[in-house]
Amino acid sequence: MCIGVGEKGGPKRCSADARGRAEIAHTAVLTQTQVVDDLTAAHTQSSIDIDELVAAINGDLSPEQEAAILARTEDPTPPEPEPESKPEPDSSPAATSWHGQMAAASAEVDQAWSAVQIAEAEFAKSPEIPGTAVEKVRHTMECHEQLLAASTVYEAKVRAAGELVAARADTLIAERLDGFPEDPPRVTLEELRDLQRSTWTDGASLAEYHRKVEQYNSEHRRITGRDRVRAEAYRDVLSQIRPVGDAAPKIAGKRPHKQTVADLQAAARFIPGDWITAVDDAHGPITVRRATGKRGYYSRSEELIVTGGEEATMHHEYAHRMEAHIPQISAATNAFLVRRTQNADGVRDQLERYNGSRSELLRPDGFVDKYVGKEYGHESTEVFTTGTEALFAGQYGGLIGAQRRETGESYSADEEHRALILGLYATALRGEHR
């Protein structure tokens, strides 16, 4: 063992230490010798070049010798290639057309959805990684954050595609509503209250009051002529992207209510056929029932839809079935709901009771109706259902600020919500991304 500097009896050099230092010195000598040789050769070549240059000036060289000197003195470094010019944006008619833009937007949606699927797979495997409990928890949380980020990007891409659909549909709607008669005025809650008070004070006809109540109830969820014009425009534009309304839902039961079946078929006209086929094949036929005067609902465990006989309610409840079984829909609607109900500091809006109910909680945000922000605690939302009902049945002001039916005032518009719904109808479960 060698004794180092500062140690008792040191410093001393062992044989291995001395040999190593000798090898380092030898290498340094060889390196310096090579440098000297290179400098000597360069000096000798410079002397030759100078002599040849003087001879060339005096005319003492042959043409062959002059050519050789010129070739030797040329820059041996090859010229740098010119930088590649960036490709000009594709300005072809196919790329600049609406169909070209939709194809590009749909491709971005598909790419974003692939990223969501990868993140979901990583999150599902996270509990299985080796390591301590703390490491497992940390890894799971990281995977969850990556999944949330991928879902946020996916939702944004879906909305971008939906904006293209909305812009094209708005053009059609404006053309078709030009000169179209206005919807007749509706009975409002305020009118009913005034009429009710007058029956007490002025002795107005109670029968007239009841007639107005029946009219209000029948109109409350009725689809107007202008509603249908907008709905058909959305359908026509979506049909330019994919087949819509080309599949009939399978219905369970021997004698379902005829009008309820008709309402389901009417709603299916606006649903991509491959959605209906995929859900029916995987989860069986849907049972439909009518319960007049009761609140409609969809039961996933029973695959059952109950309505009170309103076509608008069927749009809503059938949309619940689509969201329950098509993961692209629930991924986008949940990301939308989180983003819209989250403050800048990352804290979400406080939960509130819906109409005083303890079982129904929501985060109001700035939706057209508080019900849009309902929280279920799992994949389901009311984002897709209310959006579908708005676009194809004219509810919630169609998300464009149309008249509020309960009061006669106007709803607020929500272009983001509309774009999300149209984007999902245009892109979800298409082609290889089923």
Short mmCIF file of C-alpha atoms in Angstrom, two decimals:
data_model
loop_
_atom_site.label_atom_id
_atom_site.label_comp_id
_atom_site.label_asym_id
_atom_site.label_seq_id
_atom_site.Cartn_x
_atom_site.Cartn_y
_atom_site.Cartn_z
CA MET A 1 0.00 0.00 0.00
CA CYS A 2 1.35 3.46 -0.89
CA ILE A 3 1.65 6.11 1.86
CA GLY A 4 0.04 9.35 0.84
CA VAL A 5 0.84 12.96 1.56
CA GLY A 6 0.10 13.90 5.20
CA GLU A 7 0.23 10.33 6.43
CA LYS A 8 2.82 9.09 8.92
CA GLY A 9 5.98 8.11 7.09
CA GLY A 10 4.84 9.71 3.88
CA PRO A 11 5.01 10.86 1.25
CA LYS A 12 6.45 7.80 -0.40
CA ARG A 13 6.08 6.29 -3.84
CA CYS A 14 5.28 2.68 -4.44
CA SER A 15 6.36 0.93 -7.61
CA ALA A 16 2.89 1.00 -9.12
CA ASP A 17 2.59 4.74 -8.49
CA ALA A 18 5.99 5.39 -10.08
CA ARG A 19 5.15 3.26 -13.09
CA GLY A 20 1.88 5.11 -13.62
CA ARG A 21 3.55 8.50 -13.50
CA ALA A 22 6.22 7.29 -15.94
CA GLU A 23 3.52 6.18 -18.39
CA ILE A 24 1.80 9.55 -18.16
CA ALA A 25 5.09 11.33 -18.83
CA HIS A 26 5.84 9.06 -21.77
CA THR A 27 2.44 9.79 -23.32
CA ALA A 28 2.99 13.53 -22.90
CA VAL A 29 6.38 13.30 -24.62
CA LEU A 30 4.89 11.41 -27.57
CA THR A 31 2.12 13.99 -27.90
CA GLN A 32 4.54 16.91 -27.91
CA THR A 33 6.75 15.12 -30.44
CA GLN A 34 3.76 14.74 -32.78
CA VAL A 35 2.98 18.44 -32.44
CA VAL A 36 6.60 19.35 -33.31
CA ASP A 37 6.54 17.05 -36.34
CA ASP A 38 3.28 18.59 -37.57
CA LEU A 39 4.66 22.12 -37.21
CA THR A 40 7.87 21.15 -39.02
CA ALA A 41 5.90 19.62 -41.90
CA ALA A 42 3.68 22.70 -42.13
CA HIS A 43 6.76 24.97 -42.17
CA THR A 44 8.40 22.89 -44.91
CA GLN A 45 5.21 22.96 -47.04
CA SER A 46 4.93 26.72 -46.58
CA SER A 47 8.51 27.17 -47.80
CA ILE A 48 7.75 25.06 -50.88
CA ASP A 49 4.57 27.02 -51.56
CA ILE A 50 6.41 30.33 -51.32
CA ASP A 51 9.12 29.12 -53.71
CA GLU A 52 6.54 27.93 -56.21
CA LEU A 53 4.62 31.19 -55.95
CA VAL A 54 7.78 33.20 -56.70
CA ALA A 55 8.50 30.92 -59.67
CA ALA A 56 4.96 31.39 -60.96
CA ILE A 57 5.30 35.20 -60.75
CA ASN A 58 8.58 35.07 -62.66
CA GLY A 59 7.06 32.76 -65.33
CA ASP A 60 9.36 29.87 -64.54
CA LEU A 61 6.59 27.20 -64.20
CA SER A 62 5.02 25.04 -66.89
CA PRO A 63 1.22 25.12 -67.38
CA GLU A 64 0.95 21.67 -65.76
CA GLN A 65 2.84 22.87 -62.67
CA GLU A 66 0.61 25.97 -62.39
CA ALA A 67 -2.54 23.81 -62.60
CA ALA A 68 -1.20 21.52 -59.88
CA ILE A 69 -0.45 24.49 -57.60
CA LEU A 70 -3.95 25.96 -58.12
CA ALA A 71 -5.58 22.61 -57.36
CA ARG A 72 -3.55 22.25 -54.18
CA THR A 73 -4.36 25.76 -52.94
CA GLU A 74 -8.15 25.46 -53.43
CA ASP A 75 -10.25 25.24 -50.24
CA PRO A 76 -10.51 21.52 -49.46
CA THR A 77 -13.59 22.08 -47.28
CA PRO A 78 -16.74 21.22 -49.23
CA PRO A 79 -19.24 24.06 -49.47
CA GLU A 80 -21.94 24.03 -46.82
CA PRO A 81 -25.28 22.94 -48.20
CA GLU A 82 -27.86 25.64 -48.49
CA PRO A 83 -30.40 25.47 -45.69
CA GLU A 84 -33.49 23.55 -46.63
CA SER A 85 -36.40 25.84 -47.26
CA LYS A 86 -39.36 25.22 -45.00
CA PRO A 87 -42.34 23.81 -46.86
CA GLU A 88 -44.95 26.37 -47.64
CA PRO A 89 -48.31 25.87 -45.94
CA ASP A 90 -50.55 23.62 -47.98
CA SER A 91 -52.76 26.01 -49.87
CA SER A 92 -54.33 23.42 -52.12
CA PRO A 93 -58.11 23.49 -52.42
CA ALA A 94 -58.31 20.18 -50.53
CA ALA A 95 -56.39 21.55 -47.55
CA THR A 96 -58.11 24.93 -47.40
CA SER A 97 -61.63 23.56 -47.92
CA TRP A 98 -63.91 22.87 -44.98
CA HIS A 99 -63.57 19.14 -45.58
CA GLY A 100 -59.78 19.44 -45.53
CA GLN A 101 -59.91 21.39 -42.29
CA MET A 102 -62.26 18.83 -40.76
CA ALA A 103 -59.99 15.97 -41.78
CA ALA A 104 -57.01 17.69 -40.15
CA ALA A 105 -58.99 18.46 -36.98
CA SER A 106 -60.29 14.88 -36.80
CA ALA A 107 -56.76 13.54 -37.14
CA GLU A 108 -55.68 15.69 -34.20
CA VAL A 109 -58.61 14.38 -32.16
CA ASP A 110 -57.61 10.79 -32.97
CA GLN A 111 -54.02 11.48 -31.96
CA ALA A 112 -55.14 13.07 -28.68
CA TRP A 113 -57.43 10.10 -27.98
CA SER A 114 -54.51 7.69 -28.52
CA ALA A 115 -52.57 9.65 -25.90
CA VAL A 116 -55.50 9.30 -23.48
CA GLN A 117 -55.58 5.54 -24.02
CA ILE A 118 -51.84 5.26 -23.37
CA ALA A 119 -52.18 7.32 -20.20
CA GLU A 120 -55.12 5.20 -19.06
CA ALA A 121 -53.11 2.01 -19.56
CA GLU A 122 -50.19 3.42 -17.55
CA PHE A 123 -52.54 4.51 -14.77
CA ALA A 124 -54.16 1.06 -14.67
CA LYS A 125 -50.74 -0.61 -14.29
CA SER A 126 -49.43 1.84 -11.70
CA PRO A 127 -50.39 -0.22 -8.61
CA GLU A 128 -48.39 -3.16 -9.95
CA ILE A 129 -45.00 -1.45 -10.14
CA PRO A 130 -42.32 -2.71 -7.72
CA GLY A 131 -41.25 -0.50 -4.86
CA THR A 132 -42.30 0.77 -1.48
CA ALA A 133 -45.81 1.89 -0.67
CA VAL A 134 -44.70 5.51 -0.89
CA GLU A 135 -43.15 4.94 -4.31
CA LYS A 136 -46.32 3.20 -5.53
CA VAL A 137 -48.51 6.08 -4.38
CA ARG A 138 -46.20 8.66 -5.93
CA HIS A 139 -46.13 6.78 -9.24
CA THR A 140 -49.92 6.38 -9.24
CA MET A 141 -50.40 10.09 -8.64
CA GLU A 142 -48.00 10.94 -11.47
CA CYS A 143 -49.87 8.61 -13.83
CA HIS A 144 -53.16 10.19 -12.79
CA GLU A 145 -51.82 13.68 -13.53
CA GLN A 146 -50.66 12.51 -16.95
CA LEU A 147 -54.11 11.08 -17.63
CA LEU A 148 -55.78 14.34 -16.63
CA ALA A 149 -53.42 16.32 -18.85
CA ALA A 150 -54.05 14.00 -21.83
CA SER A 151 -57.81 14.24 -21.28
CA THR A 152 -57.61 18.04 -21.19
CA VAL A 153 -55.80 18.10 -24.53
CA TYR A 154 -58.34 15.66 -25.98
CA GLU A 155 -61.27 17.81 -24.87
CA ALA A 156 -59.67 20.88 -26.45
CA LYS A 157 -59.14 19.07 -29.76
CA VAL A 158 -62.75 17.87 -29.76
CA ARG A 159 -63.97 21.43 -29.23
CA ALA A 160 -61.75 22.67 -32.06
CA ALA A 161 -63.36 20.17 -34.42
CA GLY A 162 -66.78 21.17 -33.11
CA GLU A 163 -66.10 24.82 -33.86
CA LEU A 164 -65.67 23.94 -37.53
CA VAL A 165 -68.99 22.08 -37.51
CA ALA A 166 -70.71 24.97 -35.71
CA ALA A 167 -69.44 27.56 -38.18
CA ARG A 168 -70.71 25.58 -41.16
CA ALA A 169 -74.03 24.86 -39.45
CA ASP A 170 -74.54 28.52 -38.55
CA THR A 171 -74.32 29.42 -42.23
CA LEU A 172 -77.02 26.88 -43.07
CA ILE A 173 -79.18 27.98 -40.16
CA ALA A 174 -79.01 31.63 -41.18
CA GLU A 175 -80.02 30.74 -44.74
CA ARG A 176 -82.90 28.51 -43.69
CA LEU A 177 -84.28 30.83 -41.03
CA ASP A 178 -84.28 33.80 -43.40
CA GLY A 179 -87.97 34.54 -43.81
CA PHE A 180 -88.97 31.61 -41.61
CA PRO A 181 -91.95 32.54 -39.40
CA GLU A 182 -91.25 33.33 -35.79
CA ASP A 183 -92.38 30.82 -33.20
CA PRO A 184 -95.66 31.79 -31.57
CA PRO A 185 -95.34 33.35 -28.13
CA ARG A 186 -95.37 30.89 -25.27
CA VAL A 187 -97.12 30.98 -21.96
CA THR A 188 -94.64 31.99 -19.27
CA LEU A 189 -94.60 31.31 -15.56
CA GLU A 190 -95.18 34.99 -14.91
CA GLU A 191 -98.36 34.90 -17.00
CA LEU A 192 -99.58 31.90 -15.04
CA ARG A 193 -98.88 33.62 -11.74
CA ASP A 194 -100.70 36.77 -12.86
CA LEU A 195 -103.68 34.73 -14.05
CA GLN A 196 -103.72 32.78 -10.80
CA ARG A 197 -103.78 35.99 -8.76
CA SER A 198 -106.58 37.39 -10.93
CA THR A 199 -108.77 34.37 -10.19
CA TRP A 200 -108.61 35.41 -6.53
CA THR A 201 -109.01 39.16 -6.90
CA ASP A 202 -111.03 39.71 -10.06
CA GLY A 203 -113.00 36.51 -10.25
CA ALA A 204 -111.38 35.51 -13.55
CA SER A 205 -112.33 32.13 -14.96
CA LEU A 206 -110.63 29.26 -13.18
CA ALA A 207 -111.13 27.21 -16.34
CA GLU A 208 -109.02 29.74 -18.28
CA TYR A 209 -106.26 29.40 -15.72
CA HIS A 210 -106.27 25.61 -16.00
CA ARG A 211 -106.25 25.87 -19.80
CA LYS A 212 -103.15 28.09 -19.62
CA VAL A 213 -101.47 25.66 -17.23
CA GLU A 214 -102.07 22.79 -19.65
CA GLN A 215 -100.75 24.92 -22.50
CA TYR A 216 -97.62 25.77 -20.51
CA ASN A 217 -97.00 22.13 -19.64
CA SER A 218 -97.42 21.03 -23.24
CA GLU A 219 -95.17 23.78 -24.57
CA HIS A 220 -92.50 23.56 -21.90
CA ARG A 221 -90.50 20.87 -23.68
CA ARG A 222 -92.10 21.07 -27.11
CA ILE A 223 -89.76 21.42 -30.08
CA THR A 224 -90.63 24.50 -32.13
CA GLY A 225 -90.33 25.02 -35.86
CA ARG A 226 -87.17 27.09 -35.52
CA ASP A 227 -85.73 24.50 -33.13
CA ARG A 228 -86.18 21.87 -35.83
CA VAL A 229 -84.57 24.03 -38.49
CA ARG A 230 -81.45 24.35 -36.36
CA ALA A 231 -81.47 20.65 -35.47
CA GLU A 232 -81.72 19.59 -39.11
CA ALA A 233 -78.87 21.94 -40.03
CA TYR A 234 -76.63 20.33 -37.42
CA ARG A 235 -77.62 16.90 -38.70
CA ASP A 236 -76.96 17.83 -42.32
CA VAL A 237 -73.47 19.11 -41.54
CA LEU A 238 -72.60 16.08 -39.40
CA SER A 239 -73.83 13.84 -42.22
CA GLN A 240 -71.12 15.33 -44.43
CA ILE A 241 -68.54 13.90 -42.01
CA ARG A 242 -70.02 10.49 -41.12
CA PRO A 243 -73.28 8.55 -41.49
CA VAL A 244 -75.90 9.86 -39.07
CA GLY A 245 -79.27 8.29 -38.33
CA ASP A 246 -78.53 5.21 -40.42
CA ALA A 247 -79.18 2.64 -37.66
CA ALA A 248 -82.34 1.82 -35.72
CA PRO A 249 -81.96 1.11 -31.99
CA LYS A 250 -82.81 -2.41 -30.85
CA ILE A 251 -85.77 -2.28 -28.47
CA ALA A 252 -86.51 -4.92 -25.86
CA GLY A 253 -90.00 -6.05 -24.90
CA LYS A 254 -92.95 -7.36 -26.85
CA ARG A 255 -95.29 -4.36 -26.72
CA PRO A 256 -93.39 -1.12 -26.00
CA HIS A 257 -95.38 2.10 -25.97
CA LYS A 258 -95.78 3.22 -29.58
CA GLN A 259 -95.26 6.94 -29.00
CA THR A 260 -92.23 6.28 -26.80
CA VAL A 261 -90.74 4.10 -29.55
CA ALA A 262 -91.46 6.87 -32.06
CA ASP A 263 -89.66 9.36 -29.79
CA LEU A 264 -86.65 7.03 -29.59
CA GLN A 265 -86.57 6.65 -33.37
CA ALA A 266 -86.82 10.43 -33.75
CA ALA A 267 -83.85 10.90 -31.40
CA ALA A 268 -81.85 8.21 -33.23
CA ARG A 269 -82.04 10.25 -36.45
CA PHE A 270 -79.38 12.53 -34.97
CA ILE A 271 -77.09 9.78 -33.63
CA PRO A 272 -74.18 8.34 -35.66
CA GLY A 273 -75.21 4.86 -36.74
CA ASP A 274 -71.98 3.26 -35.60
CA TRP A 275 -72.64 4.52 -32.05
CA ILE A 276 -76.03 2.83 -31.98
CA THR A 277 -74.73 -0.40 -33.46
CA ALA A 278 -71.70 -0.59 -31.17
CA VAL A 279 -73.71 0.06 -28.00
CA ASP A 280 -76.54 -2.33 -28.96
CA ASP A 281 -74.09 -5.10 -29.87
CA ALA A 282 -72.13 -4.73 -26.63
CA HIS A 283 -74.95 -4.07 -24.17
CA GLY A 284 -78.11 -5.41 -25.73
CA PRO A 285 -81.37 -3.71 -26.68
CA ILE A 286 -82.84 -0.82 -24.74
CA THR A 287 -86.15 -1.01 -22.88
CA VAL A 288 -88.35 2.08 -23.16
CA ARG A 289 -91.33 2.94 -20.97
CA ARG A 290 -93.68 5.85 -20.59
CA ALA A 291 -94.62 7.29 -17.21
CA THR A 292 -96.71 10.41 -17.73
CA GLY A 293 -96.14 13.12 -15.18
CA LYS A 294 -92.96 11.56 -13.83
CA ARG A 295 -89.39 12.68 -14.27
CA GLY A 296 -87.57 10.78 -17.00
CA TYR A 297 -84.44 8.75 -16.31
CA TYR A 298 -81.99 6.21 -17.74
CA SER A 299 -80.91 3.12 -15.79
CA ARG A 300 -77.58 1.68 -16.85
CA SER A 301 -78.01 -1.48 -14.80
CA GLU A 302 -81.36 -2.24 -16.44
CA GLU A 303 -80.67 -0.56 -19.81
CA LEU A 304 -84.00 1.19 -19.36
CA ILE A 305 -85.29 4.60 -20.43
CA VAL A 306 -88.40 6.08 -18.84
CA THR A 307 -89.91 9.32 -20.15
CA GLY A 308 -93.03 11.32 -19.54
CA GLY A 309 -93.87 11.38 -23.22
CA GLU A 310 -91.65 14.29 -24.38
CA GLU A 311 -89.41 13.91 -27.39
CA ALA A 312 -86.89 16.28 -25.78
CA THR A 313 -86.63 13.99 -22.74
CA MET A 314 -85.89 11.03 -25.02
CA HIS A 315 -83.01 12.96 -26.60
CA HIS A 316 -81.66 13.56 -23.11
CA GLU A 317 -82.02 10.01 -21.76
CA TYR A 318 -80.79 8.26 -24.90
CA ALA A 319 -77.72 10.50 -24.78
CA HIS A 320 -77.10 9.11 -21.26
CA ARG A 321 -76.91 5.61 -22.78
CA MET A 322 -74.39 6.77 -25.37
CA GLU A 323 -72.19 8.49 -22.79
CA ALA A 324 -72.35 5.47 -20.48
CA HIS A 325 -70.87 3.15 -23.09
CA ILE A 326 -68.68 5.29 -25.36
CA PRO A 327 -65.49 6.22 -23.49
CA GLN A 328 -64.56 9.07 -25.85
CA ILE A 329 -67.71 10.90 -24.78
CA SER A 330 -67.24 10.55 -21.03
CA ALA A 331 -63.54 11.43 -21.24
CA ALA A 332 -64.31 14.72 -22.98
CA THR A 333 -67.36 15.65 -20.89
CA ASN A 334 -65.57 15.01 -17.60
CA ALA A 335 -62.55 17.03 -18.70
CA PHE A 336 -64.90 19.83 -19.78
CA LEU A 337 -66.76 19.74 -16.46
CA VAL A 338 -63.56 19.84 -14.40
CA ARG A 339 -62.07 22.66 -16.45
CA ARG A 340 -65.20 24.81 -16.31
CA THR A 341 -65.72 24.36 -12.55
CA GLN A 342 -62.10 24.87 -11.52
CA ASN A 343 -60.71 28.19 -10.35
CA ALA A 344 -57.33 29.62 -11.32
CA ASP A 345 -55.80 28.28 -8.07
CA GLY A 346 -56.84 24.74 -8.98
CA VAL A 347 -59.68 24.61 -6.43
CA ARG A 348 -63.05 23.56 -7.82
CA ASP A 349 -66.29 25.42 -7.21
CA GLN A 350 -68.21 24.45 -4.09
CA LEU A 351 -70.94 21.86 -4.45
CA GLU A 352 -74.52 23.10 -4.15
CA ARG A 353 -77.80 21.31 -3.77
CA TYR A 354 -80.02 21.15 -6.84
CA ASN A 355 -83.46 22.51 -5.94
CA GLY A 356 -82.75 21.77 -2.30
CA SER A 357 -82.17 18.04 -2.92
CA ARG A 358 -79.57 16.31 -0.77
CA SER A 359 -79.07 13.57 -3.35
CA GLU A 360 -78.38 15.88 -6.29
CA LEU A 361 -75.30 18.09 -6.03
CA LEU A 362 -73.82 20.37 -8.66
CA ARG A 363 -71.14 22.95 -9.37
CA PRO A 364 -72.92 25.86 -11.07
CA ASP A 365 -70.09 27.61 -13.01
CA GLY A 366 -71.46 29.79 -15.82
CA PHE A 367 -73.45 27.09 -17.59
CA VAL A 368 -76.70 27.96 -19.32
CA ASP A 369 -78.41 26.02 -16.54
CA LYS A 370 -77.02 24.91 -13.19
CA TYR A 371 -78.09 21.34 -13.93
CA VAL A 372 -75.28 21.04 -16.49
CA GLY A 373 -72.80 21.04 -13.60
CA LYS A 374 -74.34 18.10 -11.77
CA GLU A 375 -71.81 15.80 -10.06
CA TYR A 376 -72.33 12.03 -10.06
CA GLY A 377 -69.00 10.94 -8.58
CA HIS A 378 -68.29 8.67 -11.58
CA GLU A 379 -68.01 8.89 -15.35
CA SER A 380 -71.56 10.16 -16.00
CA THR A 381 -72.27 13.86 -16.42
CA GLU A 382 -75.12 16.05 -17.62
CA VAL A 383 -72.85 17.84 -20.09
CA PHE A 384 -73.53 15.59 -23.06
CA THR A 385 -77.21 15.02 -22.29
CA THR A 386 -78.15 18.68 -21.87
CA GLY A 387 -76.03 19.57 -24.88
CA THR A 388 -77.74 16.97 -27.05
CA GLU A 389 -81.15 18.11 -25.82
CA ALA A 390 -80.21 21.71 -26.57
CA LEU A 391 -78.97 21.12 -30.11
CA PHE A 392 -81.57 18.65 -31.35
CA ALA A 393 -84.62 19.59 -29.25
CA GLY A 394 -84.07 23.31 -28.74
CA GLN A 395 -83.82 23.14 -24.94
CA TYR A 396 -81.67 25.53 -22.86
CA GLY A 397 -81.88 28.16 -25.58
CA GLY A 398 -80.11 25.82 -27.98
CA LEU A 399 -76.86 26.94 -26.28
CA ILE A 400 -77.01 29.99 -28.56
CA GLY A 401 -79.02 32.30 -26.31
CA ALA A 402 -82.52 31.62 -27.60
CA GLN A 403 -85.59 32.45 -25.52
CA ARG A 404 -85.97 30.98 -22.04
CA ARG A 405 -89.26 29.16 -22.07
CA GLU A 406 -90.06 29.49 -18.40
CA THR A 407 -89.87 33.28 -18.30
CA GLY A 408 -89.78 34.53 -21.88
CA GLU A 409 -86.31 35.97 -21.32
CA SER A 410 -83.21 34.78 -23.16
CA TYR A 411 -80.75 32.15 -22.04
CA SER A 412 -77.08 32.95 -22.02
CA ALA A 413 -75.15 31.42 -24.92
CA ASP A 414 -72.42 28.83 -24.38
CA GLU A 415 -70.45 28.39 -27.58
CA GLU A 416 -67.87 26.18 -25.83
CA HIS A 417 -70.53 23.72 -24.74
CA ARG A 418 -72.05 23.65 -28.22
CA ALA A 419 -68.66 23.08 -29.86
CA LEU A 420 -67.90 20.21 -27.50
CA ILE A 421 -71.16 18.42 -28.32
CA LEU A 422 -70.80 18.91 -32.07
CA GLY A 423 -67.16 17.84 -31.91
CA LEU A 424 -68.09 14.60 -30.15
CA TYR A 425 -70.82 13.83 -32.69
CA ALA A 426 -68.32 14.48 -35.47
CA THR A 427 -65.32 12.52 -34.16
CA ALA A 428 -66.07 10.02 -31.38
CA LEU A 429 -65.85 6.32 -32.21
CA ARG A 430 -64.80 6.84 -35.82
CA GLY A 431 -62.84 4.39 -37.93
CA GLU A 432 -59.79 2.78 -36.32
CA HIS A 433 -60.39 4.66 -33.06
CA ARG A 434 -63.53 2.73 -32.12
#
